[in-house]
Amino acid sequence: MTEIPTTMTVDVAIVGSGFAGLGAAARLVQEHRPDFVVLEKGATLGGTWRDNTYPGCACDVPSHLYSFSFAPNPNWTRLFARQPEIRAYLEQLADRFDLRSRIRFGATVTGAEWDGTRWVVQLADGTIVNARAVVWGTGALHEPSVPEIEGLDAFTGTAFHSAQWDHGHDLRGKRVAVIGTGASAIQFVPQIQPGAASLTLFQRTPPWVLPKPDRPIPAPLRALYRLLPMAQRVARSVIYARNELLVSGFLHPRRMRVVERFARLYLDRTFAGRPDLKAKVTPDFTIGCKRILMSNDYYAALKSPNVEVVTDRIARITATGVVTADGVEHPVDTIIFGTGFRIADSLGRLTITGRDGVKLNDVWRAGPEAFLGTTVAGFPNLFLLAGPNTGLGHSSMIFMIESQVNYVLDALRVLDVSGARAIDTRPERQARFNAELQGRLDGSVWSQGGCASWYLDENGRNHTLWPGYTFDFRRRTRAVDPADHELVG
Ligand code: NAP
């Protein structure tokens, strides 16, 4: 293992080695900026695609689009790649751009402070990394959320979260409880249901589910992509354009009726003869308000004789089961939490100190806000990837990350050309940008669709999603507009 020096100085410190961190690192290499380090808290790279190994884990965005445009992979074996293949893609990216020697594994960032000229990044082992710029690529979905349910500590069976799958625990023949019916649960439920003695699915809110147009990519087509990269670029463009069609529906919820009609037809067809179950799994909010899920086997699994969908609220957990509000105890051997991630805490527990001692926690007390999801006024040379309001309900986050990395690279160029020490966003520009975003979000399906989702904070404000076309985000992040920022020093 490489020895970590107690102090190191680099031009750019990148935090995290998932898609965002590796993408930024690869582009720095491409731009002949080799003076950077990637700080990774884990022992291997891959971010969410390293952590999530649950059965059936796959992407719900086609891989031609869920990959970097500058590093296409002609060898995807399926339209919607599964986790091992996506993780392998990231490993290959690290090799292709010679990134491994620049990653410091086991490097947990505990805080960062702008000292007036540079960032001083503190690691848990006492190491200090001095950097002109910091690129924060930790994403929002890496801290598993396990609800505080009374009695959970006293449960004598096995319990784990979907992002910390216990592969040593054999589920065959077990009575399994699954809590949650989100993007992860609908993928692993069909995988574990056949072997389980029983599967009790605790559903708080039924999601909208559409069929997944997944299929293998035949070997001759893969060969064509290898020979003629343009053919894969065309496939990528078609997927991209089709996905963008959904944006208008997100912003004008009435237009989502067409998609909802299609989802209802799918429910009608799948649950013909099972009106009780259909009623349980039919959502009562506008489609798109929560993430639209895609699966070809989730509903089929729910219809299996060993599955029960429980819609009563969970009251408590006992040593041997889950008790619902109606007083019924559901005896189980295993509890799997498909309950998502702690979004609000992602950056919140670190101390990030900007100009004049201002803390990011304090600035974000009313909710995280940034300029173009990337920079925050008062925090010079700090760049957030997949930051506030860059999430998507319809397309690839990799496209957004790539756009943001373009912006970071242009900011570094501006610093070099101007000779300035730092670039800091003007607060009034950031405020104007966010007012515009929130104006668009107010009428969107996420606010008006009649659901509660992790996209919204406790005040109903959406600090999560980009309310528009992704090509608009790409256009806005193409180059740094000097009017939006102050050059310091
Ligand atoms: P999620 O979508 O946030 O779903 C969490 C589920 O747990 C929801 O059904 C939620 O119910 C339920 N839940 C949470 N707290 C609960 C409680 N105290 N009691 C009962 N139920 C509770 O989480 P996820 O499935 O892990 O997915 C998280 C995100 O990861 C997704 O939105 C997506 O962005 C990403 N993801 C993407 C893919 C992909 O293919 N690209 C795959 C997996 C995950 P409510 O709906 O009532 O809150």
XYZ file of C-alpha atoms and ligand atoms in Angstrom:
537
model
C 0.000 0.000 0.000
C 1.204 3.497 -0.834
C 2.370 5.472 2.206
C 0.259 8.563 2.734
C 2.450 11.569 3.506
C 1.269 13.715 6.400
C 1.051 16.742 4.125
C 0.688 16.818 0.402
C 0.180 19.653 -2.044
C -1.644 19.288 -5.330
C -3.326 21.570 -7.807
C -6.673 19.780 -7.559
C -8.019 17.463 -4.849
C -10.919 15.294 -5.971
C -13.091 13.696 -3.306
C -14.618 10.328 -4.203
C -13.840 7.765 -6.883
C -17.303 7.054 -8.259
C -18.507 8.224 -11.624
C -18.080 11.890 -10.669
C -14.592 11.706 -9.179
C -13.194 9.398 -11.849
C -14.828 11.415 -14.622
C -13.222 14.599 -13.327
C -9.877 12.831 -12.959
C -10.022 11.423 -16.492
C -10.808 14.831 -17.974
C -7.948 16.428 -16.007
C -5.633 13.840 -17.568
C -7.067 14.582 -21.009
C -6.462 18.291 -20.435
C -2.845 17.655 -19.386
C -3.416 18.608 -15.770
C -1.752 15.679 -14.006
C -1.262 17.433 -10.671
C -4.240 16.032 -8.771
C -5.157 13.415 -6.214
C -8.364 11.449 -5.779
C -9.285 10.940 -2.123
C -11.355 7.801 -1.631
C -12.602 6.658 1.775
C -13.035 3.028 0.648
C -10.472 0.403 -0.284
C -11.615 0.189 -3.912
C -13.113 2.534 -6.475
C -16.610 2.708 -7.928
C -18.774 4.753 -5.537
C -22.408 3.707 -5.538
C -21.652 0.977 -8.105
C -19.112 -0.510 -5.700
C -21.394 -0.279 -2.657
C -24.617 -1.571 -4.185
C -24.189 -5.262 -4.912
C -27.711 -6.439 -4.119
C -29.142 -9.176 -6.366
C -30.530 -7.702 -9.574
C -28.726 -4.364 -9.129
C -28.762 -2.650 -12.504
C -29.121 0.763 -14.037
C -32.464 2.088 -15.201
C -30.801 4.375 -17.747
C -29.499 2.713 -20.927
C -25.740 2.275 -20.727
C -24.955 3.928 -24.054
C -26.055 7.078 -22.236
C -25.042 6.040 -18.709
C -21.352 6.325 -19.570
C -18.976 9.124 -20.493
C -19.167 10.455 -24.040
C -15.355 10.635 -24.051
C -15.057 6.990 -22.970
C -17.723 4.973 -24.792
C -17.914 1.259 -24.139
C -18.824 -0.695 -27.277
C -18.932 -3.919 -25.255
C -22.048 -3.373 -23.112
C -23.805 -6.717 -23.195
C -27.270 -5.359 -22.367
C -29.170 -2.187 -23.101
C -29.475 -1.590 -19.339
C -26.194 -2.810 -17.871
C -26.070 -4.611 -14.556
C -23.945 -3.565 -11.623
C -20.913 -5.839 -12.259
C -20.583 -4.505 -15.794
C -20.925 -0.875 -14.707
C -18.369 -1.374 -11.980
C -16.029 -3.014 -14.498
C -16.519 0.036 -16.761
C -15.265 2.281 -13.949
C -12.283 -0.006 -13.303
C -11.467 0.135 -17.026
C -11.813 3.923 -16.987
C -9.222 4.065 -14.197
C -6.839 1.919 -16.264
C -7.483 3.715 -19.534
C -6.613 7.112 -18.015
C -3.926 5.742 -15.702
C -5.758 6.965 -12.616
C -4.949 4.239 -10.102
C -1.641 5.693 -8.936
C -3.418 8.984 -8.265
C -6.110 7.525 -6.024
C -5.454 7.480 -2.265
C -7.627 4.723 -0.830
C -8.664 4.796 2.817
C -8.602 8.588 2.681
C -11.678 9.814 4.542
C -12.132 13.563 4.263
C -13.315 15.064 7.551
C -13.286 18.732 6.628
C -11.845 21.424 4.384
C -10.957 25.057 4.941
C -10.161 27.896 2.548
C -7.142 29.667 4.061
C -7.297 32.671 1.740
C -5.042 31.213 -0.917
C -5.864 27.524 -1.098
C -7.960 24.700 0.330
C -6.635 22.800 3.318
C -8.332 19.408 3.265
C -8.215 17.299 6.430
C -8.289 13.511 6.358
C -9.343 11.256 9.225
C -5.790 9.894 9.615
C -4.394 13.383 10.201
C -3.104 13.940 6.684
C -3.459 17.436 5.280
C -3.921 17.956 1.558
C -3.311 21.466 0.278
C -5.005 22.182 -3.029
C -5.763 25.179 -5.219
C -9.143 23.652 -6.072
C -11.352 20.954 -4.608
C -13.764 18.915 -6.709
C -16.384 17.234 -4.548
C -17.592 14.059 -6.221
C -19.253 12.148 -3.416
C -22.799 12.293 -4.792
C -25.939 12.203 -2.693
C -26.696 8.498 -2.448
C -23.983 6.930 -0.314
C -25.254 7.006 3.256
C -27.804 4.223 3.768
C -30.922 5.311 5.600
C -32.284 2.786 8.081
C -35.456 4.086 9.718
C -35.538 4.266 13.497
C -38.191 1.680 14.214
C -38.888 0.789 17.835
C -37.453 -2.597 18.769
C -35.080 -2.961 15.804
C -32.086 -3.450 18.142
C -33.808 -6.382 19.803
C -34.456 -8.234 16.533
C -32.700 -11.600 16.807
C -32.729 -12.420 13.092
C -30.530 -10.862 10.413
C -31.135 -7.304 9.231
C -29.283 -5.284 6.628
C -29.694 -2.419 4.144
C -29.818 -3.012 0.399
C -26.602 -0.977 -0.054
C -24.813 -3.200 2.496
C -26.058 -6.545 1.238
C -25.064 -9.478 3.438
C -23.960 -11.989 0.789
C -22.983 -14.457 3.508
C -26.603 -14.717 4.611
C -28.481 -17.369 2.655
C -32.066 -16.243 2.070
C -33.231 -19.594 0.737
C -35.971 -21.032 2.905
C -36.104 -17.901 5.071
C -39.097 -15.773 5.957
C -37.964 -12.421 4.605
C -39.337 -8.940 5.275
C -38.530 -6.215 2.782
C -39.185 -2.650 3.884
C -39.504 -0.143 1.056
C -40.650 -0.296 -2.544
C -38.240 2.114 -4.244
C -35.778 1.798 -7.119
C -33.580 -0.721 -5.277
C -36.328 -2.910 -3.784
C -38.112 -3.441 -7.085
C -34.851 -4.817 -8.455
C -33.969 -7.257 -5.656
C -37.462 -8.455 -4.688
C -37.914 -10.545 -7.884
C -34.436 -12.025 -7.374
C -34.919 -13.218 -3.785
C -38.617 -14.112 -3.931
C -38.261 -17.533 -5.631
C -35.942 -18.945 -2.940
C -37.548 -17.394 0.122
C -40.033 -19.380 2.203
C -42.097 -16.211 2.354
C -41.571 -12.587 1.431
C -43.502 -9.904 3.274
C -43.207 -6.581 1.491
C -43.911 -3.537 3.639
C -45.063 -0.829 1.277
C -45.571 2.742 2.455
C -46.222 4.256 -0.962
C -46.697 2.247 -4.150
C -44.431 3.471 -6.963
C -45.419 3.842 -10.604
C -43.778 1.045 -12.564
C -43.356 0.760 -16.330
C -42.048 -2.197 -18.326
C -38.270 -2.069 -18.804
C -37.283 -2.222 -22.468
C -34.167 -4.191 -21.592
C -32.553 -6.728 -23.902
C -29.143 -8.210 -24.658
C -27.038 -6.371 -27.217
C -26.173 -9.011 -29.824
C -22.483 -9.715 -30.469
C -22.631 -8.487 -34.105
C -23.999 -5.134 -32.937
C -21.221 -4.854 -30.360
C -18.715 -5.636 -33.112
C -20.263 -2.871 -35.207
C -19.871 -0.409 -32.314
C -16.202 -1.394 -32.023
C -15.605 -0.970 -35.752
C -17.762 2.077 -36.251
C -17.962 4.204 -33.078
C -20.283 6.569 -34.917
C -22.985 3.859 -34.852
C -22.903 3.824 -31.048
C -22.974 7.604 -30.944
C -26.143 7.519 -33.050
C -27.710 4.958 -30.653
C -26.752 7.192 -27.735
C -28.297 10.253 -29.396
C -31.564 8.459 -30.074
C -31.841 7.358 -26.413
C -30.909 10.847 -25.285
C -33.528 12.560 -27.445
C -36.276 10.118 -26.455
C -35.597 10.658 -22.750
C -35.727 14.440 -23.106
C -39.336 14.153 -24.302
C -40.339 13.513 -20.682
C -39.135 16.921 -19.501
C -42.176 18.756 -20.771
C -44.390 16.398 -18.739
C -42.367 16.956 -15.570
C -42.788 20.703 -15.902
C -46.459 20.551 -16.977
C -47.958 17.670 -14.948
C -51.153 17.473 -17.038
C -49.013 16.215 -19.905
C -47.983 13.230 -17.784
C -51.457 11.775 -18.346
C -50.288 9.990 -21.479
C -47.522 8.205 -19.588
C -49.869 7.480 -16.685
C -52.423 5.908 -19.007
C -49.715 3.572 -20.257
C -48.735 2.645 -16.673
C -52.394 1.972 -15.804
C -52.711 -0.323 -18.804
C -49.671 -2.207 -17.537
C -51.338 -2.549 -14.117
C -54.638 -3.683 -15.697
C -52.912 -6.280 -17.801
C -50.657 -7.580 -15.044
C -53.216 -7.774 -12.262
C -56.207 -9.045 -14.237
C -58.106 -11.258 -11.791
C -56.264 -9.804 -8.741
C -58.210 -6.583 -8.006
C -57.205 -6.617 -4.319
C -53.506 -6.650 -5.125
C -53.939 -4.158 -7.954
C -55.625 -1.729 -5.577
C -52.726 -2.055 -3.138
C -50.025 -1.328 -5.711
C -51.789 1.437 -7.639
C -50.318 4.844 -6.778
C -52.571 7.788 -5.931
C -50.224 10.503 -7.174
C -49.322 11.772 -10.631
C -46.737 9.666 -12.384
C -43.305 11.315 -12.273
C -43.845 12.872 -8.828
C -41.546 10.143 -7.504
C -38.962 8.429 -9.673
C -40.675 6.365 -12.392
C -39.471 2.795 -11.935
C -38.980 0.182 -14.630
C -39.236 -3.553 -14.202
C -40.461 -6.593 -16.088
C -40.528 -8.926 -13.099
C -41.476 -6.899 -10.004
C -45.247 -7.194 -10.409
C -44.910 -10.870 -11.347
C -43.030 -11.468 -8.091
C -45.753 -9.722 -6.070
C -48.331 -12.120 -7.517
C -46.398 -15.178 -6.307
C -48.093 -17.256 -3.611
C -45.221 -16.770 -1.145
C -45.486 -12.952 -1.276
C -47.681 -10.715 0.842
C -47.858 -6.960 0.282
C -48.528 -5.229 3.598
C -49.728 -1.645 3.457
C -50.353 -1.076 7.167
C -47.817 1.187 8.821
C -44.995 -0.541 10.714
C -45.495 0.033 14.441
C -42.509 -1.805 15.889
C -40.126 -4.688 15.497
C -39.966 -7.554 17.982
C -37.273 -10.185 18.493
C -38.892 -12.340 15.847
C -41.023 -10.214 13.578
C -42.548 -6.964 12.393
C -45.710 -5.628 14.028
C -47.992 -3.375 11.994
C -50.325 -0.668 13.281
C -53.298 -3.057 13.108
C -51.585 -5.153 15.808
C -50.668 -8.056 13.509
C -47.213 -9.576 14.031
C -45.517 -10.803 10.851
C -42.907 -13.373 11.910
C -39.667 -13.110 9.888
C -36.089 -14.386 9.974
C -34.562 -11.580 7.936
C -35.314 -7.899 7.434
C -33.972 -6.105 4.377
C -34.177 -2.340 4.301
C -34.720 -0.963 0.810
C -35.272 2.408 2.422
C -32.943 4.620 0.422
C -30.303 7.099 1.489
C -29.803 10.020 3.856
C -29.710 12.784 1.311
C -29.600 15.804 3.596
C -26.586 14.540 5.523
C -24.294 13.910 2.558
C -22.125 16.996 3.057
C -23.762 18.256 6.201
C -21.661 16.408 8.739
C -18.376 17.719 7.375
C -17.051 21.109 8.270
C -16.367 23.006 5.090
C -15.182 26.508 5.816
C -15.063 29.141 3.106
C -14.098 32.814 2.990
C -14.257 34.758 6.263
C -14.796 31.575 8.262
C -18.249 30.956 6.794
C -19.381 27.340 7.200
C -21.224 25.514 4.437
C -23.548 23.963 7.043
C -24.658 27.435 8.109
C -25.068 28.732 4.571
C -27.158 25.655 3.745
C -29.292 25.720 6.883
C -32.369 26.557 4.803
C -31.426 23.931 2.198
C -28.481 23.347 -0.127
C -28.174 25.855 -2.967
C -25.455 26.343 -5.512
C -24.844 28.093 -8.807
C -25.433 25.670 -11.677
C -25.312 22.968 -9.009
C -21.546 23.400 -9.011
C -20.241 26.454 -7.119
C -21.318 28.148 -3.896
C -20.759 31.866 -3.219
C -18.178 32.324 -0.467
C -16.451 29.025 -1.240
C -13.853 29.876 -3.885
C -12.399 27.160 -6.098
C -14.783 24.587 -4.622
C -16.719 22.592 -7.206
C -19.531 20.203 -6.380
C -20.334 17.445 -8.846
C -23.920 16.165 -8.797
C -24.557 19.107 -6.450
C -27.892 20.759 -5.571
C -30.552 20.693 -8.298
C -28.599 18.576 -10.743
C -30.548 15.333 -10.188
C -32.705 13.926 -12.958
C -35.899 11.967 -13.152
C -35.559 11.076 -16.808
C -31.993 10.824 -18.044
C -28.382 10.102 -17.224
C -26.569 11.706 -14.297
C -23.360 10.999 -16.166
C -24.403 13.585 -18.748
C -24.878 16.149 -15.955
C -21.546 15.268 -14.320
C -19.756 15.587 -17.639
C -21.310 19.029 -18.119
C -20.170 20.085 -14.666
C -16.646 18.831 -15.287
C -16.527 20.994 -18.432
C -17.400 23.929 -16.215
C -14.690 23.082 -13.679
C -12.081 22.780 -16.417
C -13.089 26.145 -17.833
C -12.878 27.714 -14.358
C -9.323 26.364 -14.003
C -8.523 27.821 -17.434
C -9.898 31.204 -16.372
C -7.708 31.111 -13.266
C -4.614 30.259 -15.302
C -5.222 32.889 -17.954
C -6.157 35.657 -15.526
C -3.467 34.834 -12.965
C -6.135 35.123 -10.277
C -5.843 33.032 -7.144
C -9.474 32.128 -6.898
C -12.848 32.267 -8.567
C -15.849 32.919 -6.336
C -19.479 33.041 -7.409
C -21.291 36.341 -6.948
C -24.032 35.860 -4.337
C -26.569 37.866 -6.341
C -26.016 35.643 -9.399
C -26.468 32.535 -7.300
C -29.652 33.967 -5.739
C -31.056 34.919 -9.144
C -30.271 31.488 -10.556
C -32.002 29.718 -7.668
C -35.040 31.998 -7.794
C -35.414 31.058 -11.454
C -35.062 27.342 -10.655
C -37.559 27.428 -7.806
C -40.000 29.345 -10.015
C -39.910 26.512 -12.529
C -40.046 23.838 -9.843
C -43.177 25.305 -8.227
C -45.396 24.183 -11.079
C -43.606 20.882 -11.677
C -44.960 17.388 -11.102
C -42.529 16.997 -8.173
C -44.329 19.805 -6.301
C -47.831 19.456 -7.724
C -48.049 15.700 -8.236
C -49.510 14.921 -4.818
C -46.687 12.820 -3.350
C -44.072 13.123 -0.606
C -40.593 12.377 -1.887
C -36.985 12.793 -0.879
C -36.696 15.317 -3.689
C -38.412 17.862 -1.401
C -37.211 19.195 1.948
C -39.481 19.688 4.961
C -40.567 23.062 3.560
C -41.537 21.541 0.230
C -38.576 23.078 -1.600
C -36.821 20.993 -4.188
C -33.039 21.201 -3.894
C -32.527 17.954 -5.735
C -33.677 18.063 -9.349
C -32.825 20.015 -12.469
C -36.123 21.395 -13.782
C -35.385 21.460 -17.459
C -33.756 19.948 -20.476
C -30.303 18.537 -19.933
C -29.073 20.226 -23.122
C -29.915 23.541 -21.455
C -27.722 22.528 -18.495
C -24.980 21.503 -20.943
C -25.200 24.887 -22.684
C -25.050 26.840 -19.431
C -22.044 24.909 -18.138
C -20.082 25.034 -21.398
C -18.046 28.023 -20.280
C -17.657 30.190 -17.203
C -19.291 33.584 -17.648
C -16.980 36.061 -15.874
C -20.018 38.170 -14.929
C -21.233 35.380 -12.647
C -18.038 35.277 -10.607
C -15.475 37.400 -8.848
C -11.823 36.753 -9.564
C -9.894 37.040 -6.326
C -6.261 38.090 -6.016
P -35.865 5.123 -2.525
O -36.175 5.163 -3.951
O -35.695 6.395 -1.761
O -36.967 4.204 -1.845
C -37.022 4.034 -0.474
C -38.242 3.215 -0.158
O -38.264 2.981 1.237
C -39.543 3.927 -0.498
O -40.471 2.995 -0.927
C -39.930 4.535 0.837
O -41.313 4.767 0.979
C -39.493 3.440 1.761
N -39.267 3.908 3.114
C -38.360 4.813 3.521
N -38.443 4.981 4.851
C -39.428 4.144 5.284
C -39.994 3.873 6.550
N -39.571 4.500 7.651
N -40.986 2.962 6.613
C -41.428 2.343 5.503
N -40.942 2.562 4.280
C -39.949 3.460 4.178
O -34.516 4.307 -2.223
P -33.746 3.315 -3.178
O -34.682 2.344 -3.763
O -32.572 2.809 -2.459
O -33.279 4.271 -4.319
C -32.677 5.510 -3.991
C -32.296 6.216 -5.239
O -31.207 5.501 -5.785
C -33.336 6.233 -6.348
O -34.267 7.246 -6.266
C -32.465 6.381 -7.550
O -32.147 7.728 -7.747
C -31.242 5.601 -7.151
N -31.276 4.256 -7.728
C -31.113 4.206 -9.047
C -31.122 3.000 -9.653
C -30.917 2.987 -11.112
O -31.235 2.008 -11.711
N -30.392 4.060 -11.712
C -31.324 1.831 -8.935
C -31.482 1.912 -7.570
C -31.449 3.151 -6.971
P -41.955 6.180 0.534
O -42.046 6.135 -0.964
O -43.266 6.211 1.206
O -41.029 7.243 1.024
